[in-house]
XYZ file of C-alpha atoms in Angstrom:
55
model
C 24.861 -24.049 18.001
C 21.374 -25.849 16.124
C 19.400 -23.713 18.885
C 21.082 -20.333 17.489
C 20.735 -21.499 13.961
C 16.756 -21.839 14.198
C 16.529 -18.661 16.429
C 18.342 -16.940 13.363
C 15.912 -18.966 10.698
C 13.246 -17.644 12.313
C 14.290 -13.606 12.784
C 15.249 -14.401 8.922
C 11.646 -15.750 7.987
C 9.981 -13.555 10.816
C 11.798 -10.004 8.271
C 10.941 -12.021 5.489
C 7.185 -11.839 5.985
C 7.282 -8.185 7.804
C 8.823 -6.970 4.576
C 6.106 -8.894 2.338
C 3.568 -7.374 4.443
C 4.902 -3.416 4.010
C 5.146 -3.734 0.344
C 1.712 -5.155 0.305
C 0.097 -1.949 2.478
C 2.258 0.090 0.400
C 0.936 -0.839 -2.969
C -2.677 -1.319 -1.292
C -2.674 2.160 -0.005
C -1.663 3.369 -4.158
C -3.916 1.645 -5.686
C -6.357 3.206 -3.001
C -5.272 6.704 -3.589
C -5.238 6.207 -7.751
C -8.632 4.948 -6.962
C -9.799 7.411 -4.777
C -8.972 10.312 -7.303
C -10.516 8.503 -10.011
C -13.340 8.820 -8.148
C -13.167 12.063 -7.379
C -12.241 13.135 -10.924
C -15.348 11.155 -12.191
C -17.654 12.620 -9.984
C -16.760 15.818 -8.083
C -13.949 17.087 -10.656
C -15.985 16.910 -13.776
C -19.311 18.574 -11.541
C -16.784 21.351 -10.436
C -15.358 22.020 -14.215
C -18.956 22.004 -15.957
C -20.130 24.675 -13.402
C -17.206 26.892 -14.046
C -17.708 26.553 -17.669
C -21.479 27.233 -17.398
C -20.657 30.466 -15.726
C-alpha cells in the first residue's frame, strides 16, 4: 500500500512540474511573438508606411 502511495506522489509531482513547464513555454512563446512584432512594427512596419506615404 506505501509502495502505491509514492508511485502516485510521484505521477502527482511528475503532472505537477509537466504542467509548470507548458505554462512557462506558453507564456515564453507570447512574450516572444509580442516581441517579435514590436520589432517588426519598429523597424519594417514604420519603413513600409513612410514609403507609401512618400509616394
Amino acid at each position: 500500500m506505501l509502495k502505491w502511495a509514492g508511485i502516485f506522489l510521484l505521477v502527482m509531482i511528475a503532472a505537477a512540474i509537466v504542467g509548470f513547464l507548458v505554462e512557462a513555454v506558453r507564456f515564453i512563446a507570447g512574450f516572444l511573438v509580442v516581441a517579435c512584432l514590436i520589432g517588426f512594427v519598429a523597424t519594417g512596419g514604420f519603413k513600409m508606411f513612410g514609403k507609401k506615404g512618400g509616394d
